[in-house]
Tab-separated table of C-alpha atoms in Angstrom:
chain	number	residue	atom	x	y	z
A	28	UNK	CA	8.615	210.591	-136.118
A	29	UNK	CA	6.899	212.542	-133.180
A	30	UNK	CA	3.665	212.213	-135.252
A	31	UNK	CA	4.207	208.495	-135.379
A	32	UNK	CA	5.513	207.531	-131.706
A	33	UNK	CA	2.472	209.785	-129.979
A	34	UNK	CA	-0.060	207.237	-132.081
A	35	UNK	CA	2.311	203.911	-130.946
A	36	UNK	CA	1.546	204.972	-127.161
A	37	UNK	CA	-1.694	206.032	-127.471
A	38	UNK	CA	-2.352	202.258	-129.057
A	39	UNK	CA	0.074	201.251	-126.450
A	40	UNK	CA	-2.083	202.412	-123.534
A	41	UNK	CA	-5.533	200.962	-124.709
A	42	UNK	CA	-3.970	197.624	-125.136
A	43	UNK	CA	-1.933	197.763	-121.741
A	44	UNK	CA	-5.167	199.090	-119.675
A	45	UNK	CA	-7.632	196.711	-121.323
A	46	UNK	CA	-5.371	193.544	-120.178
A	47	UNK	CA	-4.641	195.050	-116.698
A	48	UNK	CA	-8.428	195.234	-116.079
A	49	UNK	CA	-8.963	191.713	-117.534
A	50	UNK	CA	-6.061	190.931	-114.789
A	51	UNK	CA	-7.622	192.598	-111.816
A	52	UNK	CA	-10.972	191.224	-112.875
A	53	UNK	CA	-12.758	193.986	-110.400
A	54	UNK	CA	-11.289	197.611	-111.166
A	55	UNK	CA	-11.689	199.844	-113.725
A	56	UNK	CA	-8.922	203.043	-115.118
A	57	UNK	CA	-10.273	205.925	-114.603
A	58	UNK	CA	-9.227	208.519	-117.306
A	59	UNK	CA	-8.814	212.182	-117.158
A	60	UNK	CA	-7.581	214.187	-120.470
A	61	UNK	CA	-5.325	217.264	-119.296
A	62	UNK	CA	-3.861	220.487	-121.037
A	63	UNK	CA	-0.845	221.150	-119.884
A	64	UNK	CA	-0.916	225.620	-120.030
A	65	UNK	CA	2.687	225.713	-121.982
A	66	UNK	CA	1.783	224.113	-124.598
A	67	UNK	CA	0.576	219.761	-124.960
A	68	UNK	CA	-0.690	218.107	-122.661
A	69	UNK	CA	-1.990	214.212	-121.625
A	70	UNK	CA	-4.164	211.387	-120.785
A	71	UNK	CA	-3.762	209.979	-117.504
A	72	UNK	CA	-5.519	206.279	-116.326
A	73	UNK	CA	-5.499	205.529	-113.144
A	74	UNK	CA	-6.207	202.197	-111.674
A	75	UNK	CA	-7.301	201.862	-107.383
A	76	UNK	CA	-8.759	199.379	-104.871
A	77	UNK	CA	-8.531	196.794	-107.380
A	78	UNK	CA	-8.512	192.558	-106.425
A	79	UNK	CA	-5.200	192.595	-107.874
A	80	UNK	CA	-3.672	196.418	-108.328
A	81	UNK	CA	-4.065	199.042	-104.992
A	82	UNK	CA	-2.947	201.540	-107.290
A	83	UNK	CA	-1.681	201.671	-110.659
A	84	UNK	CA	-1.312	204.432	-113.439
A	85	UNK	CA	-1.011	204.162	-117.374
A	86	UNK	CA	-0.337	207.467	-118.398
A	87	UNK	CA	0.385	209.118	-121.903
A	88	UNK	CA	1.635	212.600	-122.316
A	89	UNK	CA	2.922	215.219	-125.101
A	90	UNK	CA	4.104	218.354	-124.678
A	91	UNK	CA	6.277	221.134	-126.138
A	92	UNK	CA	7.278	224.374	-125.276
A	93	UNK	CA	10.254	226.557	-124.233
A	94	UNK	CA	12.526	224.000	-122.584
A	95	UNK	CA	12.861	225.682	-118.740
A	96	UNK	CA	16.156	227.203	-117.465
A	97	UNK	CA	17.178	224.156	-115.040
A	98	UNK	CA	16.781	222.179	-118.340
A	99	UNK	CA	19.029	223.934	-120.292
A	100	UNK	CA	21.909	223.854	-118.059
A	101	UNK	CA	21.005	219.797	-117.963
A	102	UNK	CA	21.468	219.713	-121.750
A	103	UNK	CA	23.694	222.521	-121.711
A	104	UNK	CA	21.960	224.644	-124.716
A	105	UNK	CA	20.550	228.051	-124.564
A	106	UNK	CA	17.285	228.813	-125.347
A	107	UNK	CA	15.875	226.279	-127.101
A	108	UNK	CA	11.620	225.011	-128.112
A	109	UNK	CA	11.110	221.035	-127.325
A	110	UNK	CA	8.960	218.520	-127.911
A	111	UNK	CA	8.361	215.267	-125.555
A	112	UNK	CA	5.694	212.722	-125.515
A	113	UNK	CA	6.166	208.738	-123.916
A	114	UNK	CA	3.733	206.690	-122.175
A	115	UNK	CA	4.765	205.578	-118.437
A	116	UNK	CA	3.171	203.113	-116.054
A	117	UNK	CA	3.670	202.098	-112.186
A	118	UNK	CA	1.408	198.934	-110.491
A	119	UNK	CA	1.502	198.574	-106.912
A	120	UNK	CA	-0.440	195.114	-106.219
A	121	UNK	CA	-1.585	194.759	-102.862
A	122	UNK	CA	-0.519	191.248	-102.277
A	123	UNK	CA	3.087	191.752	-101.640
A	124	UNK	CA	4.127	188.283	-103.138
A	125	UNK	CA	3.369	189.798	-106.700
A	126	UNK	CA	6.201	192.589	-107.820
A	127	UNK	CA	5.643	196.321	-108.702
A	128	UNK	CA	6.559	197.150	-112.016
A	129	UNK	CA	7.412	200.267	-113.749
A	130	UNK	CA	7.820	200.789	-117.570
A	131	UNK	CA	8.260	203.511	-119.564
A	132	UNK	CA	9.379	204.591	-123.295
A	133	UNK	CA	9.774	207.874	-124.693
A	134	UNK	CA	10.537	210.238	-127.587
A	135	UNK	CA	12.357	213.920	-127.261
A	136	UNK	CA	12.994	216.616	-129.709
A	137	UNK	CA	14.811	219.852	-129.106
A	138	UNK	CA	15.636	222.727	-131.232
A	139	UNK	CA	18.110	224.655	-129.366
A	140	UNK	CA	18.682	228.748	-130.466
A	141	UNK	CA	22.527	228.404	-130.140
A	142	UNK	CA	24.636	225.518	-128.514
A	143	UNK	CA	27.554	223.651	-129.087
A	144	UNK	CA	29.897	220.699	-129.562
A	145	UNK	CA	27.892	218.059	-131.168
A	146	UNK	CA	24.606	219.717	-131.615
A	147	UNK	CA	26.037	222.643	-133.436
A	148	UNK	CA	26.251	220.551	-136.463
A	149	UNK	CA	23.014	219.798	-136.415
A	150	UNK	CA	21.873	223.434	-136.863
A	151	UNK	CA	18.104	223.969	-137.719
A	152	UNK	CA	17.415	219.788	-137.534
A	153	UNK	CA	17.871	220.036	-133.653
A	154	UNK	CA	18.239	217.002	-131.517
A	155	UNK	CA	16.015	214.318	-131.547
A	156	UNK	CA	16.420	210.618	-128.874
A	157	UNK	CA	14.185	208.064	-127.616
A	158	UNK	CA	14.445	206.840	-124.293
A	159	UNK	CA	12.895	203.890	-121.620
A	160	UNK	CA	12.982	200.988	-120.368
A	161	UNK	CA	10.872	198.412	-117.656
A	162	UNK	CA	12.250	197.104	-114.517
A	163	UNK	CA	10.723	194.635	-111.576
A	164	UNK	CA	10.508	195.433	-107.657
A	165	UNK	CA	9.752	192.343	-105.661
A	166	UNK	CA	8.842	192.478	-102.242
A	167	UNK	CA	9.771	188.567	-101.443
A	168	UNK	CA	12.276	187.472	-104.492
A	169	UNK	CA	10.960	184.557	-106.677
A	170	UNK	CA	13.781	183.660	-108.939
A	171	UNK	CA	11.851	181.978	-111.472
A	172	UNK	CA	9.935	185.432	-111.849
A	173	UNK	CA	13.131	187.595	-111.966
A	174	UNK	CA	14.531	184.782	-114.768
A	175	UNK	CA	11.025	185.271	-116.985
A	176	UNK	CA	11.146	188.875	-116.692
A	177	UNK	CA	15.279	189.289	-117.865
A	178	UNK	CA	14.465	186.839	-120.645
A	179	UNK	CA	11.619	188.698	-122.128
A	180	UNK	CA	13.752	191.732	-122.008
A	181	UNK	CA	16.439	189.681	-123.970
A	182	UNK	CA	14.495	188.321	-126.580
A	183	UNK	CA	13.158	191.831	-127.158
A	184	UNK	CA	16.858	193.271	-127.480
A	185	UNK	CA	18.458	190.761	-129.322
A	186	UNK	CA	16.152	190.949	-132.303
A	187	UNK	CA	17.617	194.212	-132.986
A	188	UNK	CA	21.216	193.845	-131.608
A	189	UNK	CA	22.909	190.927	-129.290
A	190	UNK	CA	25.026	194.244	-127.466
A	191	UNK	CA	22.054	195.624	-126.345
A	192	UNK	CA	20.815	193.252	-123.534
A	193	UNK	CA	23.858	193.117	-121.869
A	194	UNK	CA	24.339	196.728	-121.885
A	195	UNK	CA	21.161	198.323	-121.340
A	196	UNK	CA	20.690	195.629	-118.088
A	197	UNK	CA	23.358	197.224	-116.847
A	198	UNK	CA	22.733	200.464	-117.397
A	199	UNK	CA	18.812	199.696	-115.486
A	200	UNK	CA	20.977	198.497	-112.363
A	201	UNK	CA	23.254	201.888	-112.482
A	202	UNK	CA	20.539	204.097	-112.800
A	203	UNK	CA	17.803	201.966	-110.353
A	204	UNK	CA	20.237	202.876	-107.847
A	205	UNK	CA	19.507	204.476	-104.614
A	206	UNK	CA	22.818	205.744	-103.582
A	207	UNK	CA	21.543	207.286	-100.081
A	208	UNK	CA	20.539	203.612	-99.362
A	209	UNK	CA	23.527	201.767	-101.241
A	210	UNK	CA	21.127	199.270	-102.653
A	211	UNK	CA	19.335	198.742	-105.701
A	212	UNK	CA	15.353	199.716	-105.828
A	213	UNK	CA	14.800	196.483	-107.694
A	214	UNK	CA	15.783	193.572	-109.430
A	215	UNK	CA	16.177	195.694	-112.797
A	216	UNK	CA	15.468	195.398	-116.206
A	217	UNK	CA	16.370	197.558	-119.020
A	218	UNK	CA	16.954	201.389	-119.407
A	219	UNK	CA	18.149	202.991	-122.390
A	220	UNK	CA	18.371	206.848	-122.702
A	221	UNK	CA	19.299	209.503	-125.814
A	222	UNK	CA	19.291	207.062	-128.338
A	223	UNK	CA	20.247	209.311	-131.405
A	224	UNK	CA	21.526	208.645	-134.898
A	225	UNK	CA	24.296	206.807	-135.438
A	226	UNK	CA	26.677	205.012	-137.941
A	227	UNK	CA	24.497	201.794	-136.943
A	228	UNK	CA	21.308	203.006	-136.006
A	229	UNK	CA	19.190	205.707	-137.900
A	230	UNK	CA	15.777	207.081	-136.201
A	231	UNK	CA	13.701	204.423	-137.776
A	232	UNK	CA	15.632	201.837	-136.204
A	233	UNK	CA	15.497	203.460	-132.663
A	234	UNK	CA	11.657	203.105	-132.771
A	235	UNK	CA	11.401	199.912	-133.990
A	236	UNK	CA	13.627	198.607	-131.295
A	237	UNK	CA	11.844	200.622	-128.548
A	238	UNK	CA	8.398	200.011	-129.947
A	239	UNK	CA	9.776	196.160	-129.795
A	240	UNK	CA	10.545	196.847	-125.895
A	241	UNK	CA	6.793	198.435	-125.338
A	242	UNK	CA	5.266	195.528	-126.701
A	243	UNK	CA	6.883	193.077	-124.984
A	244	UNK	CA	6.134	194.788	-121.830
A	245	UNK	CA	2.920	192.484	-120.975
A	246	UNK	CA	4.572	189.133	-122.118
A	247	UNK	CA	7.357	189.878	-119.488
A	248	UNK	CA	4.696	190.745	-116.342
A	249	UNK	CA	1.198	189.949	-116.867
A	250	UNK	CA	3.067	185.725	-116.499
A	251	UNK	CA	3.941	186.831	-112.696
A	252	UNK	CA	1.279	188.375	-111.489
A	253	UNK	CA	-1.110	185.422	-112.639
A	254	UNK	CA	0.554	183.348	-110.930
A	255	UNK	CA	1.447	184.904	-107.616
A	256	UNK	CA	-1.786	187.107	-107.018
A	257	UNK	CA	-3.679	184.616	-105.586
A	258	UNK	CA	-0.842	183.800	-102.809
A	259	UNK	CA	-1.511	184.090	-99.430
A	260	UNK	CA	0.203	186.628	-97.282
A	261	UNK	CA	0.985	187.309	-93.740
A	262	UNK	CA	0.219	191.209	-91.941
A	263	UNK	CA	4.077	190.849	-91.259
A	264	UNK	CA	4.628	190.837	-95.350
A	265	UNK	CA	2.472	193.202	-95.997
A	266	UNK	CA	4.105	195.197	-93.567
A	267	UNK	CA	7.486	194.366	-95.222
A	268	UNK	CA	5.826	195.775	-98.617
A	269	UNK	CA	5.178	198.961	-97.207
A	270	UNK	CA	8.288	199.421	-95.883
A	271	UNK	CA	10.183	198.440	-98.842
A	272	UNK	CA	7.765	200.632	-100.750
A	273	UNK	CA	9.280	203.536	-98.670
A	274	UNK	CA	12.556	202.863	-100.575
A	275	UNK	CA	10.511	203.174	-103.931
A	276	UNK	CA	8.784	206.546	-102.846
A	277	UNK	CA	12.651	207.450	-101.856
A	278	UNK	CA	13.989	207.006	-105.519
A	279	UNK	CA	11.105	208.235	-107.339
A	280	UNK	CA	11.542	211.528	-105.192
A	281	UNK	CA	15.068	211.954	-105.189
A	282	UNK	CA	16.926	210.670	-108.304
A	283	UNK	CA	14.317	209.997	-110.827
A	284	UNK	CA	14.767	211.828	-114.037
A	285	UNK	CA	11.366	211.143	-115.391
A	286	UNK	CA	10.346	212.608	-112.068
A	287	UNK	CA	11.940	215.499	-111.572
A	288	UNK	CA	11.293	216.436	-115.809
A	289	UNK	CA	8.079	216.469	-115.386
A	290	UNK	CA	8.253	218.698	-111.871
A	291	UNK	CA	10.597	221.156	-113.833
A	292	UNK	CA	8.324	221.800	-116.763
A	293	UNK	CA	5.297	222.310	-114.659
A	294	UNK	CA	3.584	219.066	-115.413
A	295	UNK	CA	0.615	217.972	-114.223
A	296	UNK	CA	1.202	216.553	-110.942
A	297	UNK	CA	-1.650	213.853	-110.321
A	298	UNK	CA	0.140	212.409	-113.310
A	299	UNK	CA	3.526	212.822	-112.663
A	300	UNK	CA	3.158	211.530	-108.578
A	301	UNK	CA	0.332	208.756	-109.637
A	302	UNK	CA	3.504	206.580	-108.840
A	303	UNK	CA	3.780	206.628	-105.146
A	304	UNK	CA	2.155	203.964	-104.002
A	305	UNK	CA	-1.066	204.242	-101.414
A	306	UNK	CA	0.327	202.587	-97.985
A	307	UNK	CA	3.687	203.110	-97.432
A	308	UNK	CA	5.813	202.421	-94.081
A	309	UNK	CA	9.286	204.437	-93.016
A	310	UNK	CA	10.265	202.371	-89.643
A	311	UNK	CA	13.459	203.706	-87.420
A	312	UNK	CA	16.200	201.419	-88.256
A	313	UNK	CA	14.648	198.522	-89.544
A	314	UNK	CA	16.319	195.366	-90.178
A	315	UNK	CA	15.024	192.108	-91.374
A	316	UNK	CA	15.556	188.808	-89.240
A	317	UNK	CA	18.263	186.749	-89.853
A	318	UNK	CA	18.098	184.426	-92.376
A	319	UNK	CA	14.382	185.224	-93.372
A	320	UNK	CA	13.136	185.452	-96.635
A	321	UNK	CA	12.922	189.459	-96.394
A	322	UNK	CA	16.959	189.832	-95.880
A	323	UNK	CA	17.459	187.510	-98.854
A	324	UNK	CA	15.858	189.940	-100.741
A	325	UNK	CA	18.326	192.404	-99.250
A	326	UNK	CA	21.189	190.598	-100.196
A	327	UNK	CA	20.363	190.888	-104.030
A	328	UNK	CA	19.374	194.109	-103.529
A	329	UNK	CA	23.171	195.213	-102.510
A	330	UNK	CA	25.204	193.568	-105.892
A	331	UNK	CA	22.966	193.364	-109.426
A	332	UNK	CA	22.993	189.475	-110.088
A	333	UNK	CA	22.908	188.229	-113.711
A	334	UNK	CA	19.629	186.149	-114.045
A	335	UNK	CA	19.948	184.925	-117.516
A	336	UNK	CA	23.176	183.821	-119.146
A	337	UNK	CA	23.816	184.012	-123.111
């Protein structure tokens, strides 16, 4: 299965970066391979100064190695060897009427020395889960946009199960969360995490339902940005994107998982902090005026809304 998923996002990434550039029309990834000294490594792509994208990463990675100590109490295992290899992707555009996007789907194995409760019976197999998801951040809130997005994230879930929208939507507003803020970072999406074996699902099924999710990934965002990159914009929005981009760097730093994985296992960090976005604002106090089209954005932002219905 690892053999198998590491190919999907390598494909993944070519076909991703190729339509990005077509997108931009101007910029070009720039690609560095790295080794990552534990064991693994990656292939980053970075995309900067575009027409459309100020900054913008495609990145693939797989590595394995002794899972670290602040990982083991997270899993609660002993010593244990792992495995991990996904492809994730953040796009700032510069024109703060189109959204920033992130995306990501992964695979994990571990193969723990001595544990217990539910991966004791698993013995020698270890543990093995995919993971991922894609969620929109909008700097000024079409609703048309945040309705396309949802329903390509639908269509992609209910091929595979009708439970899964519903629930994995939710679980992308939970976990998109800043709680220091009390607000969501976005207008969500889907995130699904340690999706094992079960009476339902085997292994084979988990990939082709994330694999489904990857490759609906352009369907759901490449439709916005046409459409709102050539908008015009004011210095007062763009100002309000960098600010709200604050908010972004603010998650990513501080409750990220994917984040904070990749800082604990001594990842490469160009790759792991390609994510923060290029000009970003942190203003004392800041409140949008009254009525205006930035606190409407606000408003969302404090209670998850339901943009599709069944």
């Amino acid at each position: 299965m690892k053999d198998k998923f590491q190919q999907y996002i390598q494909t993944l990434q070519d076909t991703i970066t190729s339509k990005l550039e077509a997108v931009d029309g101007a910029a070009r990834f720039k690609e560095d391979i790295w080794q990552r000294p534990e064991g693994g490594g990656g292939r980053t792509r970075v995309i900067e100064n575009g027409h459309v994208f100020e900054k913008g990463g495609v990145n693939i990675s797989a590595v394995h190695g002794k899972l670290p100590e602040s990982m083991q109490t997270l899993f609660n295992v002993g010593e244990a060897d792992f495995f991990a290899c996904g492809l994730s992707l953040v796009l700032h555009p510069k024109n703060p009427m189109v959204p920033t996007v992130h995306a990501n789907w992964r695979y994990f194995e571990m193969y723990p020395d001595k544990v217990s409760g539910e991966a004791s019976t698993l013995g020698a197999r270890g543990l093995s889960w995919f993971g991922g998801g894609q969620d929109l951040t909008p700097y000024y809130l079409f609703e048309e946009d945040a309705m396309h997005f949802h329903q390509i994230c639908k269509m992609a879930c209910d091929k595979h199960n009708p439970d899964f929208y519903p629930k994995y939507k939710k679980q992308c507003d939970n976990y998109f969360w800043n709680a220091h803020r009390n607000e969501a970072r976005g207008i969500g999406g889907l995130f699904f995490d340690y999706c094992k074996v079960s009476e339902d699902m085997q292994m084979a099924d988990w990939y082709n339902f994330v694999t489904e999710v990857g490759n609906s990934f352009l369907e759901a965002y490449v439709p916005i940005v046409e459409k709102r990159k050539g908008l015009p914009y004011t210095k007062a929005q763009r100002n309000w994107q960098e600010i709200r981009r604050g908010r972004y760097v603010e998650f990513n730093l501080v409750h990220d998982k994917g984040t904070l994985f990749g800082l604990k296992t001594n990842g490469r960090i160009e790759s792991i902090l390609m994510s923060l976005p290029p000009h970003v604002q942190w203003l004392y106090n800041h409140h949008p005026e009254s009525g205006s089209d930035e606190e409407k954005l606000l408003e969302i932002l404090k209670k998850p809304k339901d943009w599709i219905t069944s």
